[in-house]
């Protein structure tokens, strides 16, 4: 009988304590899209900024429970989850084109004396690396995580190849289901007879493979038998009008500037970067600070970055803007958990009227208000 690896118990504590940043910081001027940067093959990224896009702690804890001694595991993408796989599995295959990230993961495991001789890094994009698995004898996979390139159709391509080696009874985890290109895969799996959805862990869907072979033949696949009215994707995955979001941000921040309301941005990514560029171009009042839930980031575009629970230390603020396209509900939950009672501004809301042919933005009334709903009503000229 195999004894349990002691690293299995300590790895999450190590990750929480040291908060290593393995992934690239995307959505900034130096790197607009990390997925685009790595799309054509493996690259060393030593001189680029990094950020932790770690899987949820709940998911990492779940991995330590389901991975048994002797298991062979596989993931697309790399990060904290790779460290957990290394500590738990007998053999782990990590498919990640970021060569530097893979070295950093190895270094972290070395530094903290966590086993990693069982890791095989495939330094390439998943659409190239996964087919090569079949050129050499490949054991059946017990647990697989799809969390690499989220650009369509890569999540579906990842599943196609992983399904060919995932054993019956194996577990498939699909991360970031709030992203539409990932939700398409989940939508398909919901009617695929060879998979059964077991649970959801925050933004991760968990499936068990219950049949050896998937359904082939388009007419027999449940996905193709869905009527159009049942084929709608969840609201969280619908297309977001980024231009309207930026117009909303301009209206609201213009109002905050006129009324001298202290505000913060929640999110240190592409949306926040575009908002800050707009603020600079329009000479509007900048945010007091930026909120982000990733430990280890101290500044973003010259602004201090803090965790939600640190808000009370920053003094009084009047408003928080959710600088994101799809994580609004999670952000609200984090603010509530941190004891923040402000009603944050959601840039998806109908803050601006439908186009009327006017070339200028609606005039913002300079009236001091304390509730976000009144900010919206004042900004759009609606009466309450």
PDB file of N, CA and C in Angstrom, residues 104-178:
ATOM      1  N   UNK A 104       9.792  28.845 -13.131  1.00  0.00           N
ATOM      2  CA  UNK A 104       9.456  29.432 -11.831  1.00  0.00           C
ATOM      3  C   UNK A 104       8.721  28.425 -10.951  1.00  0.00           C
ATOM      4  N   UNK A 105       7.858  27.636 -11.562  1.00  0.00           N
ATOM      5  CA  UNK A 105       7.150  26.597 -10.802  1.00  0.00           C
ATOM      6  C   UNK A 105       8.145  25.580 -10.258  1.00  0.00           C
ATOM      7  N   UNK A 106       9.072  25.145 -11.108  1.00  0.00           N
ATOM      8  CA  UNK A 106      10.101  24.208 -10.663  1.00  0.00           C
ATOM      9  C   UNK A 106      10.931  24.800  -9.528  1.00  0.00           C
ATOM     10  N   UNK A 107      11.294  26.069  -9.672  1.00  0.00           N
ATOM     11  CA  UNK A 107      12.110  26.730  -8.657  1.00  0.00           C
ATOM     12  C   UNK A 107      11.369  26.824  -7.327  1.00  0.00           C
ATOM     13  N   UNK A 108      10.084  27.142  -7.380  1.00  0.00           N
ATOM     14  CA  UNK A 108       9.291  27.234  -6.149  1.00  0.00           C
ATOM     15  C   UNK A 108       9.250  25.886  -5.439  1.00  0.00           C
ATOM     16  N   UNK A 109       9.036  24.829  -6.192  1.00  0.00           N
ATOM     17  CA  UNK A 109       8.977  23.499  -5.594  1.00  0.00           C
ATOM     18  C   UNK A 109      10.334  23.090  -5.040  1.00  0.00           C
ATOM     19  N   UNK A 110      11.404  23.440  -5.756  1.00  0.00           N
ATOM     20  CA  UNK A 110      12.760  23.165  -5.272  1.00  0.00           C
ATOM     21  C   UNK A 110      13.036  23.890  -3.959  1.00  0.00           C
ATOM     22  N   UNK A 111      12.733  25.182  -3.958  1.00  0.00           N
ATOM     23  CA  UNK A 111      13.033  26.023  -2.798  1.00  0.00           C
ATOM     24  C   UNK A 111      12.356  25.506  -1.540  1.00  0.00           C
ATOM     25  N   UNK A 112      11.151  24.981  -1.705  1.00  0.00           N
ATOM     26  CA  UNK A 112      10.381  24.539  -0.541  1.00  0.00           C
ATOM     27  C   UNK A 112      10.371  23.019  -0.395  1.00  0.00           C
ATOM     28  N   UNK A 113      11.307  22.377  -1.091  1.00  0.00           N
ATOM     29  CA  UNK A 113      11.514  20.928  -0.947  1.00  0.00           C
ATOM     30  C   UNK A 113      10.243  20.123  -1.193  1.00  0.00           C
ATOM     31  N   UNK A 114       9.484  20.543  -2.202  1.00  0.00           N
ATOM     32  CA  UNK A 114       8.302  19.786  -2.620  1.00  0.00           C
ATOM     33  C   UNK A 114       8.689  18.968  -3.843  1.00  0.00           C
ATOM     34  N   UNK A 115       8.299  17.707  -3.872  1.00  0.00           N
ATOM     35  CA  UNK A 115       8.684  16.848  -4.989  1.00  0.00           C
ATOM     36  C   UNK A 115       8.181  17.417  -6.313  1.00  0.00           C
ATOM     37  N   UNK A 116       8.990  17.286  -7.351  1.00  0.00           N
ATOM     38  CA  UNK A 116       8.515  17.661  -8.677  1.00  0.00           C
ATOM     39  C   UNK A 116       9.210  16.855  -9.764  1.00  0.00           C
ATOM     40  N   UNK A 117       9.919  15.820  -9.363  1.00  0.00           N
ATOM     41  CA  UNK A 117      10.538  14.953 -10.361  1.00  0.00           C
ATOM     42  C   UNK A 117       9.510  14.213 -11.187  1.00  0.00           C
ATOM     43  N   UNK A 118       8.264  14.232 -10.686  1.00  0.00           N
ATOM     44  CA  UNK A 118       7.186  13.552 -11.395  1.00  0.00           C
ATOM     45  C   UNK A 118       6.498  14.446 -12.416  1.00  0.00           C
ATOM     46  N   UNK A 119       6.953  15.709 -12.557  1.00  0.00           N
ATOM     47  CA  UNK A 119       6.317  16.631 -13.501  1.00  0.00           C
ATOM     48  C   UNK A 119       6.986  16.536 -14.864  1.00  0.00           C
ATOM     49  N   UNK A 120       6.163  16.516 -15.898  1.00  0.00           N
ATOM     50  CA  UNK A 120       6.661  16.605 -17.268  1.00  0.00           C
ATOM     51  C   UNK A 120       6.076  17.877 -17.875  1.00  0.00           C
ATOM     52  N   UNK A 121       6.930  18.854 -18.141  1.00  0.00           N
ATOM     53  CA  UNK A 121       6.465  20.096 -18.756  1.00  0.00           C
ATOM     54  C   UNK A 121       6.510  19.952 -20.278  1.00  0.00           C
ATOM     55  N   UNK A 122       5.368  20.137 -20.906  1.00  0.00           N
ATOM     56  CA  UNK A 122       5.302  20.199 -22.365  1.00  0.00           C
ATOM     57  C   UNK A 122       5.324  21.677 -22.731  1.00  0.00           C
ATOM     58  N   UNK A 123       6.497  22.180 -23.088  1.00  0.00           N
ATOM     59  CA  UNK A 123       6.669  23.607 -23.359  1.00  0.00           C
ATOM     60  C   UNK A 123       6.149  23.957 -24.749  1.00  0.00           C
ATOM     61  N   UNK A 124       4.840  23.987 -24.881  1.00  0.00           N
ATOM     62  CA  UNK A 124       4.249  24.320 -26.174  1.00  0.00           C
ATOM     63  C   UNK A 124       2.771  24.629 -25.970  1.00  0.00           C
ATOM     64  N   UNK A 125       2.154  25.160 -27.010  1.00  0.00           N
ATOM     65  CA  UNK A 125       0.716  25.405 -26.944  1.00  0.00           C
ATOM     66  C   UNK A 125      -0.011  24.067 -26.906  1.00  0.00           C
ATOM     67  N   UNK A 126      -1.176  24.051 -26.290  1.00  0.00           N
ATOM     68  CA  UNK A 126      -1.881  22.781 -26.110  1.00  0.00           C
ATOM     69  C   UNK A 126      -2.338  22.175 -27.431  1.00  0.00           C
ATOM     70  N   UNK A 127      -2.685  23.026 -28.423  1.00  0.00           N
ATOM     71  CA  UNK A 127      -3.143  22.470 -29.698  1.00  0.00           C
ATOM     72  C   UNK A 127      -2.011  21.781 -30.448  1.00  0.00           C
ATOM     73  N   UNK A 128      -0.757  22.074 -30.072  1.00  0.00           N
ATOM     74  CA  UNK A 128       0.386  21.374 -30.672  1.00  0.00           C
ATOM     75  C   UNK A 128       0.865  20.228 -29.788  1.00  0.00           C
ATOM     76  N   UNK A 129       0.891  20.470 -28.483  1.00  0.00           N
ATOM     77  CA  UNK A 129       1.475  19.486 -27.569  1.00  0.00           C
ATOM     78  C   UNK A 129       0.580  18.279 -27.343  1.00  0.00           C
ATOM     79  N   UNK A 130      -0.723  18.501 -27.199  1.00  0.00           N
ATOM     80  CA  UNK A 130      -1.606  17.378 -26.876  1.00  0.00           C
ATOM     81  C   UNK A 130      -1.624  16.301 -27.965  1.00  0.00           C
ATOM     82  N   UNK A 131      -1.665  16.655 -29.261  1.00  0.00           N
ATOM     83  CA  UNK A 131      -1.619  15.587 -30.273  1.00  0.00           C
ATOM     84  C   UNK A 131      -0.352  14.741 -30.192  1.00  0.00           C
ATOM     85  N   UNK A 132       0.750  15.350 -29.733  1.00  0.00           N
ATOM     86  CA  UNK A 132       2.007  14.604 -29.654  1.00  0.00           C
ATOM     87  C   UNK A 132       1.987  13.550 -28.552  1.00  0.00           C
ATOM     88  N   UNK A 133       1.039  13.666 -27.632  1.00  0.00           N
ATOM     89  CA  UNK A 133       0.940  12.651 -26.585  1.00  0.00           C
ATOM     90  C   UNK A 133       0.699  11.269 -27.174  1.00  0.00           C
ATOM     91  N   UNK A 134       0.101  11.245 -28.360  1.00  0.00           N
ATOM     92  CA  UNK A 134      -0.255   9.964 -28.967  1.00  0.00           C
ATOM     93  C   UNK A 134       0.880   9.392 -29.814  1.00  0.00           C
ATOM     94  N   UNK A 135       1.978  10.131 -29.919  1.00  0.00           N
ATOM     95  CA  UNK A 135       3.124   9.631 -30.669  1.00  0.00           C
ATOM     96  C   UNK A 135       4.003   8.726 -29.814  1.00  0.00           C
ATOM     97  N   UNK A 136       3.791   8.761 -28.506  1.00  0.00           N
ATOM     98  CA  UNK A 136       4.513   7.891 -27.580  1.00  0.00           C
ATOM     99  C   UNK A 136       3.485   7.221 -26.673  1.00  0.00           C
ATOM    100  N   UNK A 137       3.822   6.102 -26.070  1.00  0.00           N
ATOM    101  CA  UNK A 137       2.865   5.450 -25.163  1.00  0.00           C
ATOM    102  C   UNK A 137       2.439   6.405 -24.049  1.00  0.00           C
ATOM    103  N   UNK A 138       1.148   6.617 -23.930  1.00  0.00           N
ATOM    104  CA  UNK A 138       0.609   7.541 -22.936  1.00  0.00           C
ATOM    105  C   UNK A 138      -0.323   6.794 -21.996  1.00  0.00           C
ATOM    106  N   UNK A 139      -0.069   6.868 -20.694  1.00  0.00           N
ATOM    107  CA  UNK A 139      -0.959   6.180 -19.758  1.00  0.00           C
ATOM    108  C   UNK A 139      -2.320   6.858 -19.715  1.00  0.00           C
ATOM    109  N   UNK A 140      -3.309   6.150 -19.250  1.00  0.00           N
ATOM    110  CA  UNK A 140      -4.617   6.778 -19.094  1.00  0.00           C
ATOM    111  C   UNK A 140      -4.527   7.828 -17.994  1.00  0.00           C
ATOM    112  N   UNK A 141      -5.291   8.888 -18.158  1.00  0.00           N
ATOM    113  CA  UNK A 141      -5.274  10.020 -17.231  1.00  0.00           C
ATOM    114  C   UNK A 141      -6.405   9.857 -16.220  1.00  0.00           C
ATOM    115  N   UNK A 142      -6.089  10.114 -14.956  1.00  0.00           N
ATOM    116  CA  UNK A 142      -7.083   9.985 -13.889  1.00  0.00           C
ATOM    117  C   UNK A 142      -7.809  11.293 -13.604  1.00  0.00           C
ATOM    118  N   UNK A 143      -7.077  12.404 -13.643  1.00  0.00           N
ATOM    119  CA  UNK A 143      -7.658  13.725 -13.390  1.00  0.00           C
ATOM    120  C   UNK A 143      -7.056  14.704 -14.391  1.00  0.00           C
ATOM    121  N   UNK A 144      -7.902  15.514 -15.025  1.00  0.00           N
ATOM    122  CA  UNK A 144      -7.421  16.503 -15.996  1.00  0.00           C
ATOM    123  C   UNK A 144      -8.071  17.850 -15.722  1.00  0.00           C
ATOM    124  N   UNK A 145      -7.283  18.908 -15.889  1.00  0.00           N
ATOM    125  CA  UNK A 145      -7.762  20.277 -15.693  1.00  0.00           C
ATOM    126  C   UNK A 145      -7.548  21.068 -16.978  1.00  0.00           C
ATOM    127  N   UNK A 146      -8.617  21.662 -17.492  1.00  0.00           N
ATOM    128  CA  UNK A 146      -8.525  22.555 -18.651  1.00  0.00           C
ATOM    129  C   UNK A 146      -8.526  23.984 -18.129  1.00  0.00           C
ATOM    130  N   UNK A 147      -7.361  24.635 -18.190  1.00  0.00           N
ATOM    131  CA  UNK A 147      -7.229  25.995 -17.661  1.00  0.00           C
ATOM    132  C   UNK A 147      -6.091  26.724 -18.367  1.00  0.00           C
ATOM    133  N   UNK A 148      -5.976  26.508 -19.681  1.00  0.00           N
ATOM    134  CA  UNK A 148      -4.916  27.147 -20.445  1.00  0.00           C
ATOM    135  C   UNK A 148      -5.446  28.325 -21.231  1.00  0.00           C
ATOM    136  N   UNK A 149      -5.176  28.341 -22.520  1.00  0.00           N
ATOM    137  CA  UNK A 149      -5.652  29.408 -23.400  1.00  0.00           C
ATOM    138  C   UNK A 149      -7.177  29.330 -23.496  1.00  0.00           C
ATOM    139  N   UNK A 150      -7.853  30.431 -23.149  1.00  0.00           N
ATOM    140  CA  UNK A 150      -9.315  30.452 -23.168  1.00  0.00           C
ATOM    141  C   UNK A 150      -9.878  30.962 -24.488  1.00  0.00           C
ATOM    142  N   UNK A 151      -9.018  31.344 -25.425  1.00  0.00           N
ATOM    143  CA  UNK A 151      -9.499  31.842 -26.714  1.00  0.00           C
ATOM    144  C   UNK A 151     -10.160  30.699 -27.490  1.00  0.00           C
ATOM    145  N   UNK A 152     -11.308  30.995 -28.090  1.00  0.00           N
ATOM    146  CA  UNK A 152     -12.002  29.976 -28.877  1.00  0.00           C
ATOM    147  C   UNK A 152     -11.165  29.619 -30.106  1.00  0.00           C
ATOM    148  N   UNK A 153     -11.044  28.331 -30.488  1.00  0.00           N
ATOM    149  CA  UNK A 153     -11.733  27.157 -29.941  1.00  0.00           C
ATOM    150  C   UNK A 153     -10.869  26.320 -29.007  1.00  0.00           C
ATOM    151  N   UNK A 154      -9.821  26.904 -28.421  1.00  0.00           N
ATOM    152  CA  UNK A 154      -8.828  26.114 -27.694  1.00  0.00           C
ATOM    153  C   UNK A 154      -9.422  25.282 -26.556  1.00  0.00           C
ATOM    154  N   UNK A 155     -10.346  25.808 -25.723  1.00  0.00           N
ATOM    155  CA  UNK A 155     -10.900  24.935 -24.676  1.00  0.00           C
ATOM    156  C   UNK A 155     -11.549  23.667 -25.236  1.00  0.00           C
ATOM    157  N   UNK A 156     -12.228  23.800 -26.381  1.00  0.00           N
ATOM    158  CA  UNK A 156     -12.854  22.629 -27.006  1.00  0.00           C
ATOM    159  C   UNK A 156     -11.786  21.692 -27.563  1.00  0.00           C
ATOM    160  N   UNK A 157     -10.749  22.262 -28.174  1.00  0.00           N
ATOM    161  CA  UNK A 157      -9.644  21.447 -28.693  1.00  0.00           C
ATOM    162  C   UNK A 157      -8.965  20.696 -27.550  1.00  0.00           C
ATOM    163  N   UNK A 158      -8.736  21.394 -26.431  1.00  0.00           N
ATOM    164  CA  UNK A 158      -8.125  20.741 -25.271  1.00  0.00           C
ATOM    165  C   UNK A 158      -8.955  19.539 -24.834  1.00  0.00           C
ATOM    166  N   UNK A 159     -10.273  19.752 -24.733  1.00  0.00           N
ATOM    167  CA  UNK A 159     -11.138  18.644 -24.301  1.00  0.00           C
ATOM    168  C   UNK A 159     -11.082  17.485 -25.290  1.00  0.00           C
ATOM    169  N   UNK A 160     -11.081  17.778 -26.574  1.00  0.00           N
ATOM    170  CA  UNK A 160     -11.069  16.718 -27.590  1.00  0.00           C
ATOM    171  C   UNK A 160      -9.907  15.755 -27.356  1.00  0.00           C
ATOM    172  N   UNK A 161      -8.712  16.295 -27.164  1.00  0.00           N
ATOM    173  CA  UNK A 161      -7.544  15.430 -26.997  1.00  0.00           C
ATOM    174  C   UNK A 161      -7.488  14.807 -25.603  1.00  0.00           C
ATOM    175  N   UNK A 162      -7.881  15.574 -24.598  1.00  0.00           N
ATOM    176  CA  UNK A 162      -7.862  15.028 -23.239  1.00  0.00           C
ATOM    177  C   UNK A 162      -8.852  13.876 -23.107  1.00  0.00           C
ATOM    178  N   UNK A 163     -10.000  14.004 -23.741  1.00  0.00           N
ATOM    179  CA  UNK A 163     -11.010  12.943 -23.664  1.00  0.00           C
ATOM    180  C   UNK A 163     -10.476  11.615 -24.193  1.00  0.00           C
ATOM    181  N   UNK A 164      -9.577  11.671 -25.155  1.00  0.00           N
ATOM    182  CA  UNK A 164      -9.042  10.442 -25.748  1.00  0.00           C
ATOM    183  C   UNK A 164      -8.156   9.665 -24.780  1.00  0.00           C
ATOM    184  N   UNK A 165      -7.633  10.341 -23.744  1.00  0.00           N
ATOM    185  CA  UNK A 165      -6.756   9.652 -22.790  1.00  0.00           C
ATOM    186  C   UNK A 165      -7.338   9.612 -21.374  1.00  0.00           C
ATOM    187  N   UNK A 166      -8.423  10.337 -21.130  1.00  0.00           N
ATOM    188  CA  UNK A 166      -9.049  10.313 -19.807  1.00  0.00           C
ATOM    189  C   UNK A 166      -9.799   8.993 -19.635  1.00  0.00           C
ATOM    190  N   UNK A 167      -9.494   8.283 -18.569  1.00  0.00           N
ATOM    191  CA  UNK A 167     -10.105   6.965 -18.359  1.00  0.00           C
ATOM    192  C   UNK A 167     -11.564   7.091 -17.934  1.00  0.00           C
ATOM    193  N   UNK A 168     -12.301   6.018 -18.122  1.00  0.00           N
ATOM    194  CA  UNK A 168     -13.655   5.943 -17.582  1.00  0.00           C
ATOM    195  C   UNK A 168     -13.560   6.018 -16.059  1.00  0.00           C
ATOM    196  N   UNK A 169     -14.348   6.874 -15.464  1.00  0.00           N
ATOM    197  CA  UNK A 169     -14.259   7.113 -14.027  1.00  0.00           C
ATOM    198  C   UNK A 169     -13.323   8.253 -13.677  1.00  0.00           C
ATOM    199  N   UNK A 170     -12.602   8.767 -14.690  1.00  0.00           N
ATOM    200  CA  UNK A 170     -11.703   9.890 -14.466  1.00  0.00           C
ATOM    201  C   UNK A 170     -12.469  11.188 -14.259  1.00  0.00           C
ATOM    202  N   UNK A 171     -11.776  12.179 -13.709  1.00  0.00           N
ATOM    203  CA  UNK A 171     -12.391  13.473 -13.394  1.00  0.00           C
ATOM    204  C   UNK A 171     -11.846  14.543 -14.328  1.00  0.00           C
ATOM    205  N   UNK A 172     -12.760  15.308 -14.918  1.00  0.00           N
ATOM    206  CA  UNK A 172     -12.413  16.442 -15.775  1.00  0.00           C
ATOM    207  C   UNK A 172     -12.853  17.722 -15.081  1.00  0.00           C
ATOM    208  N   UNK A 173     -11.934  18.678 -14.962  1.00  0.00           N
ATOM    209  CA  UNK A 173     -12.249  19.981 -14.381  1.00  0.00           C
ATOM    210  C   UNK A 173     -12.076  21.047 -15.456  1.00  0.00           C
ATOM    211  N   UNK A 174     -13.076  21.899 -15.603  1.00  0.00           N
ATOM    212  CA  UNK A 174     -13.048  22.971 -16.600  1.00  0.00           C
ATOM    213  C   UNK A 174     -13.138  24.295 -15.849  1.00  0.00           C
ATOM    214  N   UNK A 175     -12.056  25.071 -15.904  1.00  0.00           N
ATOM    215  CA  UNK A 175     -11.990  26.305 -15.113  1.00  0.00           C
ATOM    216  C   UNK A 175     -12.454  27.515 -15.924  1.00  0.00           C
ATOM    217  N   UNK A 176     -12.880  28.553 -15.208  1.00  0.00           N
ATOM    218  CA  UNK A 176     -13.311  29.830 -15.787  1.00  0.00           C
ATOM    219  C   UNK A 176     -14.523  29.664 -16.704  1.00  0.00           C
ATOM    220  N   UNK A 177     -15.550  29.032 -16.167  1.00  0.00           N
ATOM    221  CA  UNK A 177     -16.761  28.792 -16.952  1.00  0.00           C
ATOM    222  C   UNK A 177     -17.541  30.068 -17.232  1.00  0.00           C
ATOM    223  N   UNK A 178     -17.152  31.171 -16.598  1.00  0.00           N
ATOM    224  CA  UNK A 178     -17.802  32.452 -16.874  1.00  0.00           C
ATOM    225  C   UNK A 178     -17.384  33.029 -18.226  1.00  0.00           C
TER     226      UNK A 178
END
